Amino acid sequence: MQMNASTSELNKPAPEHWVDKYADYLYAYASTRINDRDLARDLVQETFLAALQRIDKFEGRSSEKTWLTAILKNKIIDVYRKKAGRQKDHIYSSDSSAAEDDFFEMDTGHWKEGKYPATFGIEQPDIIEQKEFQRILLDCIQKLPPLWASVFNMKYIDEEASEKICAALQLTTSNFWVISHRTKVNLRACLQKNWF
């Protein structure tokens, strides 16, 4: 009785089951990051196609789900990169500069006295309020310029390293931090306006 099947044999891809097993998960993953249902569907289809084209490169060191998610993640980064390329000249917004000066100390970057964020009141795990908050947050993210939304999603939803984000979106470190900072200020204002 031999129990030592290789890892690659245990994790051999089964493309005939991908749609049934992973399509809903991949669609949910893409749609929360892209906020465009049609594009999310297209990206899932492109993910399956790319996986089929590279099925011989699957080494079985991860699950199919992890492998497919990694392919999808790269496709999402490509979308972010395209959006960022169209918006390179519009990184700085005069509205954001004024808001930034109102909220933060110039020398330390910390919140000014009396300008600290108010609590959002979502500390209690009420599932209905959580869903409502998530809907409002997604609406606020959608209102951001595409480059800012890309940076926010990569940094705070996908938890990518800053260096990887800068490389993927072709940003300098200082531009990344300016965008990140201004994104947080704009999201804070939007959430305070729409959540309270």
PDB file of N, CA and C in Angstrom, residues 111-168:
ATOM      1  N   TRP A 111      -2.703  63.659  12.637  1.00  0.00           N
ATOM      2  CA  TRP A 111      -3.966  64.385  12.665  1.00  0.00           C
ATOM      3  C   TRP A 111      -3.841  65.640  13.521  1.00  0.00           C
ATOM      4  N   LYS A 112      -4.463  66.726  13.090  1.00  0.00           N
ATOM      5  CA  LYS A 112      -4.518  67.946  13.890  1.00  0.00           C
ATOM      6  C   LYS A 112      -5.477  67.738  15.051  1.00  0.00           C
ATOM      7  N   GLU A 113      -5.212  68.455  16.120  1.00  0.00           N
ATOM      8  CA  GLU A 113      -6.089  68.400  17.293  1.00  0.00           C
ATOM      9  C   GLU A 113      -7.513  68.771  16.878  1.00  0.00           C
ATOM     10  N   GLY A 114      -8.475  67.982  17.279  1.00  0.00           N
ATOM     11  CA  GLY A 114      -9.867  68.237  16.944  1.00  0.00           C
ATOM     12  C   GLY A 114     -10.280  67.747  15.561  1.00  0.00           C
ATOM     13  N   LYS A 115      -9.347  67.210  14.796  1.00  0.00           N
ATOM     14  CA  LYS A 115      -9.654  66.711  13.446  1.00  0.00           C
ATOM     15  C   LYS A 115      -9.537  65.191  13.358  1.00  0.00           C
ATOM     16  N   TYR A 116      -9.404  64.544  14.516  1.00  0.00           N
ATOM     17  CA  TYR A 116      -9.294  63.086  14.518  1.00  0.00           C
ATOM     18  C   TYR A 116     -10.545  62.475  13.898  1.00  0.00           C
ATOM     19  N   PRO A 117     -10.408  61.339  13.234  1.00  0.00           N
ATOM     20  CA  PRO A 117     -11.601  60.711  12.665  1.00  0.00           C
ATOM     21  C   PRO A 117     -12.572  60.309  13.767  1.00  0.00           C
ATOM     22  N   ALA A 118     -13.837  60.528  13.498  1.00  0.00           N
ATOM     23  CA  ALA A 118     -14.871  60.077  14.441  1.00  0.00           C
ATOM     24  C   ALA A 118     -15.012  58.572  14.307  1.00  0.00           C
ATOM     25  N   THR A 119     -15.457  57.932  15.368  1.00  0.00           N
ATOM     26  CA  THR A 119     -15.677  56.490  15.266  1.00  0.00           C
ATOM     27  C   THR A 119     -16.830  56.261  14.294  1.00  0.00           C
ATOM     28  N   PHE A 120     -16.732  55.183  13.540  1.00  0.00           N
ATOM     29  CA  PHE A 120     -17.745  54.895  12.538  1.00  0.00           C
ATOM     30  C   PHE A 120     -18.926  54.127  13.103  1.00  0.00           C
ATOM     31  N   GLY A 121     -18.825  53.679  14.338  1.00  0.00           N
ATOM     32  CA  GLY A 121     -19.944  52.986  14.943  1.00  0.00           C
ATOM     33  C   GLY A 121     -20.167  51.591  14.390  1.00  0.00           C
ATOM     34  N   ILE A 122     -19.105  50.976  13.870  1.00  0.00           N
ATOM     35  CA  ILE A 122     -19.260  49.626  13.328  1.00  0.00           C
ATOM     36  C   ILE A 122     -18.495  48.617  14.176  1.00  0.00           C
ATOM     37  N   GLU A 123     -18.276  48.968  15.440  1.00  0.00           N
ATOM     38  CA  GLU A 123     -17.517  48.084  16.309  1.00  0.00           C
ATOM     39  C   GLU A 123     -18.331  46.835  16.668  1.00  0.00           C
ATOM     40  N   GLN A 124     -19.654  46.963  16.701  1.00  0.00           N
ATOM     41  CA  GLN A 124     -20.506  45.819  16.988  1.00  0.00           C
ATOM     42  C   GLN A 124     -20.704  45.014  15.706  1.00  0.00           C
ATOM     43  N   PRO A 125     -20.646  43.708  15.821  1.00  0.00           N
ATOM     44  CA  PRO A 125     -20.735  42.870  14.617  1.00  0.00           C
ATOM     45  C   PRO A 125     -22.175  42.669  14.123  1.00  0.00           C
ATOM     46  N   ASP A 126     -22.860  43.743  13.759  1.00  0.00           N
ATOM     47  CA  ASP A 126     -24.202  43.647  13.187  1.00  0.00           C
ATOM     48  C   ASP A 126     -24.040  43.425  11.685  1.00  0.00           C
ATOM     49  N   ILE A 127     -24.450  42.260  11.227  1.00  0.00           N
ATOM     50  CA  ILE A 127     -24.202  41.866   9.849  1.00  0.00           C
ATOM     51  C   ILE A 127     -24.865  42.799   8.840  1.00  0.00           C
ATOM     52  N   ILE A 128     -26.034  43.306   9.161  1.00  0.00           N
ATOM     53  CA  ILE A 128     -26.725  44.222   8.237  1.00  0.00           C
ATOM     54  C   ILE A 128     -25.952  45.523   8.119  1.00  0.00           C
ATOM     55  N   GLU A 129     -25.492  46.057   9.252  1.00  0.00           N
ATOM     56  CA  GLU A 129     -24.702  47.290   9.213  1.00  0.00           C
ATOM     57  C   GLU A 129     -23.378  47.071   8.503  1.00  0.00           C
ATOM     58  N   GLN A 130     -22.768  45.901   8.686  1.00  0.00           N
ATOM     59  CA  GLN A 130     -21.513  45.618   7.993  1.00  0.00           C
ATOM     60  C   GLN A 130     -21.718  45.632   6.485  1.00  0.00           C
ATOM     61  N   LYS A 131     -22.788  45.003   6.025  1.00  0.00           N
ATOM     62  CA  LYS A 131     -23.059  44.981   4.583  1.00  0.00           C
ATOM     63  C   LYS A 131     -23.330  46.387   4.057  1.00  0.00           C
ATOM     64  N   GLU A 132     -24.066  47.183   4.822  1.00  0.00           N
ATOM     65  CA  GLU A 132     -24.350  48.556   4.425  1.00  0.00           C
ATOM     66  C   GLU A 132     -23.059  49.370   4.372  1.00  0.00           C
ATOM     67  N   PHE A 133     -22.197  49.188   5.390  1.00  0.00           N
ATOM     68  CA  PHE A 133     -20.926  49.893   5.406  1.00  0.00           C
ATOM     69  C   PHE A 133     -20.072  49.490   4.204  1.00  0.00           C
ATOM     70  N   GLN A 134     -20.019  48.190   3.899  1.00  0.00           N
ATOM     71  CA  GLN A 134     -19.231  47.729   2.754  1.00  0.00           C
ATOM     72  C   GLN A 134     -19.750  48.325   1.449  1.00  0.00           C
ATOM     73  N   ARG A 135     -21.080  48.416   1.315  1.00  0.00           N
ATOM     74  CA  ARG A 135     -21.663  49.006   0.116  1.00  0.00           C
ATOM     75  C   ARG A 135     -21.252  50.475  -0.004  1.00  0.00           C
ATOM     76  N   ILE A 136     -21.322  51.203   1.101  1.00  0.00           N
ATOM     77  CA  ILE A 136     -20.944  52.619   1.087  1.00  0.00           C
ATOM     78  C   ILE A 136     -19.458  52.778   0.808  1.00  0.00           C
ATOM     79  N   LEU A 137     -18.636  51.921   1.422  1.00  0.00           N
ATOM     80  CA  LEU A 137     -17.192  51.975   1.168  1.00  0.00           C
ATOM     81  C   LEU A 137     -16.900  51.737  -0.311  1.00  0.00           C
ATOM     82  N   LEU A 138     -17.537  50.736  -0.909  1.00  0.00           N
ATOM     83  CA  LEU A 138     -17.320  50.471  -2.336  1.00  0.00           C
ATOM     84  C   LEU A 138     -17.777  51.651  -3.189  1.00  0.00           C
ATOM     85  N   ASP A 139     -18.883  52.279  -2.812  1.00  0.00           N
ATOM     86  CA  ASP A 139     -19.338  53.471  -3.532  1.00  0.00           C
ATOM     87  C   ASP A 139     -18.308  54.599  -3.423  1.00  0.00           C
ATOM     88  N   CYS A 140     -17.749  54.766  -2.230  1.00  0.00           N
ATOM     89  CA  CYS A 140     -16.737  55.818  -2.027  1.00  0.00           C
ATOM     90  C   CYS A 140     -15.468  55.513  -2.826  1.00  0.00           C
ATOM     91  N   ILE A 141     -15.070  54.254  -2.860  1.00  0.00           N
ATOM     92  CA  ILE A 141     -13.881  53.867  -3.636  1.00  0.00           C
ATOM     93  C   ILE A 141     -14.120  54.139  -5.115  1.00  0.00           C
ATOM     94  N   GLN A 142     -15.341  53.863  -5.579  1.00  0.00           N
ATOM     95  CA  GLN A 142     -15.673  54.075  -6.990  1.00  0.00           C
ATOM     96  C   GLN A 142     -15.600  55.556  -7.365  1.00  0.00           C
ATOM     97  N   LYS A 143     -15.815  56.450  -6.406  1.00  0.00           N
ATOM     98  CA  LYS A 143     -15.762  57.884  -6.677  1.00  0.00           C
ATOM     99  C   LYS A 143     -14.326  58.414  -6.771  1.00  0.00           C
ATOM    100  N   LEU A 144     -13.367  57.610  -6.308  1.00  0.00           N
ATOM    101  CA  LEU A 144     -11.971  58.033  -6.372  1.00  0.00           C
ATOM    102  C   LEU A 144     -11.480  58.027  -7.816  1.00  0.00           C
ATOM    103  N   PRO A 145     -10.471  58.824  -8.118  1.00  0.00           N
ATOM    104  CA  PRO A 145      -9.839  58.696  -9.436  1.00  0.00           C
ATOM    105  C   PRO A 145      -9.310  57.266  -9.589  1.00  0.00           C
ATOM    106  N   PRO A 146      -9.314  56.718 -10.795  1.00  0.00           N
ATOM    107  CA  PRO A 146      -8.925  55.315 -10.992  1.00  0.00           C
ATOM    108  C   PRO A 146      -7.555  54.947 -10.410  1.00  0.00           C
ATOM    109  N   LEU A 147      -6.584  55.825 -10.546  1.00  0.00           N
ATOM    110  CA  LEU A 147      -5.261  55.531 -10.008  1.00  0.00           C
ATOM    111  C   LEU A 147      -5.314  55.426  -8.490  1.00  0.00           C
ATOM    112  N   TRP A 148      -6.022  56.316  -7.851  1.00  0.00           N
ATOM    113  CA  TRP A 148      -6.130  56.292  -6.389  1.00  0.00           C
ATOM    114  C   TRP A 148      -6.831  55.019  -5.936  1.00  0.00           C
ATOM    115  N   ALA A 149      -7.919  54.647  -6.632  1.00  0.00           N
ATOM    116  CA  ALA A 149      -8.641  53.422  -6.284  1.00  0.00           C
ATOM    117  C   ALA A 149      -7.741  52.203  -6.459  1.00  0.00           C
ATOM    118  N   SER A 150      -6.924  52.206  -7.497  1.00  0.00           N
ATOM    119  CA  SER A 150      -5.997  51.093  -7.721  1.00  0.00           C
ATOM    120  C   SER A 150      -5.002  50.975  -6.576  1.00  0.00           C
ATOM    121  N   VAL A 151      -4.426  52.096  -6.174  1.00  0.00           N
ATOM    122  CA  VAL A 151      -3.470  52.094  -5.063  1.00  0.00           C
ATOM    123  C   VAL A 151      -4.154  51.612  -3.788  1.00  0.00           C
ATOM    124  N   PHE A 152      -5.343  52.120  -3.504  1.00  0.00           N
ATOM    125  CA  PHE A 152      -6.059  51.714  -2.294  1.00  0.00           C
ATOM    126  C   PHE A 152      -6.351  50.215  -2.298  1.00  0.00           C
ATOM    127  N   ASN A 153      -6.892  49.715  -3.398  1.00  0.00           N
ATOM    128  CA  ASN A 153      -7.213  48.286  -3.472  1.00  0.00           C
ATOM    129  C   ASN A 153      -5.980  47.412  -3.308  1.00  0.00           C
ATOM    130  N   MET A 154      -4.910  47.777  -3.974  1.00  0.00           N
ATOM    131  CA  MET A 154      -3.698  46.956  -3.876  1.00  0.00           C
ATOM    132  C   MET A 154      -3.112  46.998  -2.473  1.00  0.00           C
ATOM    133  N   LYS A 155      -3.111  48.174  -1.853  1.00  0.00           N
ATOM    134  CA  LYS A 155      -2.478  48.325  -0.537  1.00  0.00           C
ATOM    135  C   LYS A 155      -3.351  47.782   0.589  1.00  0.00           C
ATOM    136  N   TYR A 156      -4.620  48.140   0.601  1.00  0.00           N
ATOM    137  CA  TYR A 156      -5.436  47.847   1.779  1.00  0.00           C
ATOM    138  C   TYR A 156      -6.402  46.678   1.612  1.00  0.00           C
ATOM    139  N   ILE A 157      -6.694  46.284   0.389  1.00  0.00           N
ATOM    140  CA  ILE A 157      -7.551  45.117   0.201  1.00  0.00           C
ATOM    141  C   ILE A 157      -6.698  43.890  -0.100  1.00  0.00           C
ATOM    142  N   ASP A 158      -5.753  44.039  -1.021  1.00  0.00           N
ATOM    143  CA  ASP A 158      -4.877  42.911  -1.362  1.00  0.00           C
ATOM    144  C   ASP A 158      -3.639  42.825  -0.479  1.00  0.00           C
ATOM    145  N   GLU A 159      -3.385  43.883   0.302  1.00  0.00           N
ATOM    146  CA  GLU A 159      -2.259  43.935   1.230  1.00  0.00           C
ATOM    147  C   GLU A 159      -0.912  43.691   0.535  1.00  0.00           C
ATOM    148  N   GLU A 160      -0.752  44.325  -0.629  1.00  0.00           N
ATOM    149  CA  GLU A 160       0.499  44.236  -1.376  1.00  0.00           C
ATOM    150  C   GLU A 160       1.541  45.158  -0.743  1.00  0.00           C
ATOM    151  N   ALA A 161       2.775  44.814  -0.909  1.00  0.00           N
ATOM    152  CA  ALA A 161       3.869  45.650  -0.426  1.00  0.00           C
ATOM    153  C   ALA A 161       3.936  46.924  -1.271  1.00  0.00           C
ATOM    154  N   SER A 162       4.309  48.014  -0.631  1.00  0.00           N
ATOM    155  CA  SER A 162       4.379  49.305  -1.317  1.00  0.00           C
ATOM    156  C   SER A 162       5.305  49.251  -2.532  1.00  0.00           C
ATOM    157  N   GLU A 163       6.417  48.553  -2.392  1.00  0.00           N
ATOM    158  CA  GLU A 163       7.383  48.450  -3.498  1.00  0.00           C
ATOM    159  C   GLU A 163       6.756  47.760  -4.699  1.00  0.00           C
ATOM    160  N   LYS A 164       5.967  46.715  -4.449  1.00  0.00           N
ATOM    161  CA  LYS A 164       5.315  45.989  -5.539  1.00  0.00           C
ATOM    162  C   LYS A 164       4.280  46.875  -6.232  1.00  0.00           C
ATOM    163  N   ILE A 165       3.570  47.672  -5.456  1.00  0.00           N
ATOM    164  CA  ILE A 165       2.570  48.575  -6.023  1.00  0.00           C
ATOM    165  C   ILE A 165       3.251  49.616  -6.900  1.00  0.00           C
ATOM    166  N   CYS A 166       4.328  50.196  -6.392  1.00  0.00           N
ATOM    167  CA  CYS A 166       5.064  51.204  -7.166  1.00  0.00           C
ATOM    168  C   CYS A 166       5.564  50.617  -8.484  1.00  0.00           C
ATOM    169  N   ALA A 167       6.086  49.395  -8.426  1.00  0.00           N
ATOM    170  CA  ALA A 167       6.591  48.751  -9.645  1.00  0.00           C
ATOM    171  C   ALA A 167       5.448  48.445 -10.611  1.00  0.00           C
ATOM    172  N   ALA A 168       4.346  47.914 -10.101  1.00  0.00           N
ATOM    173  CA  ALA A 168       3.222  47.539 -10.967  1.00  0.00           C
ATOM    174  C   ALA A 168       2.586  48.746 -11.630  1.00  0.00           C
TER     175      ALA A 168
END
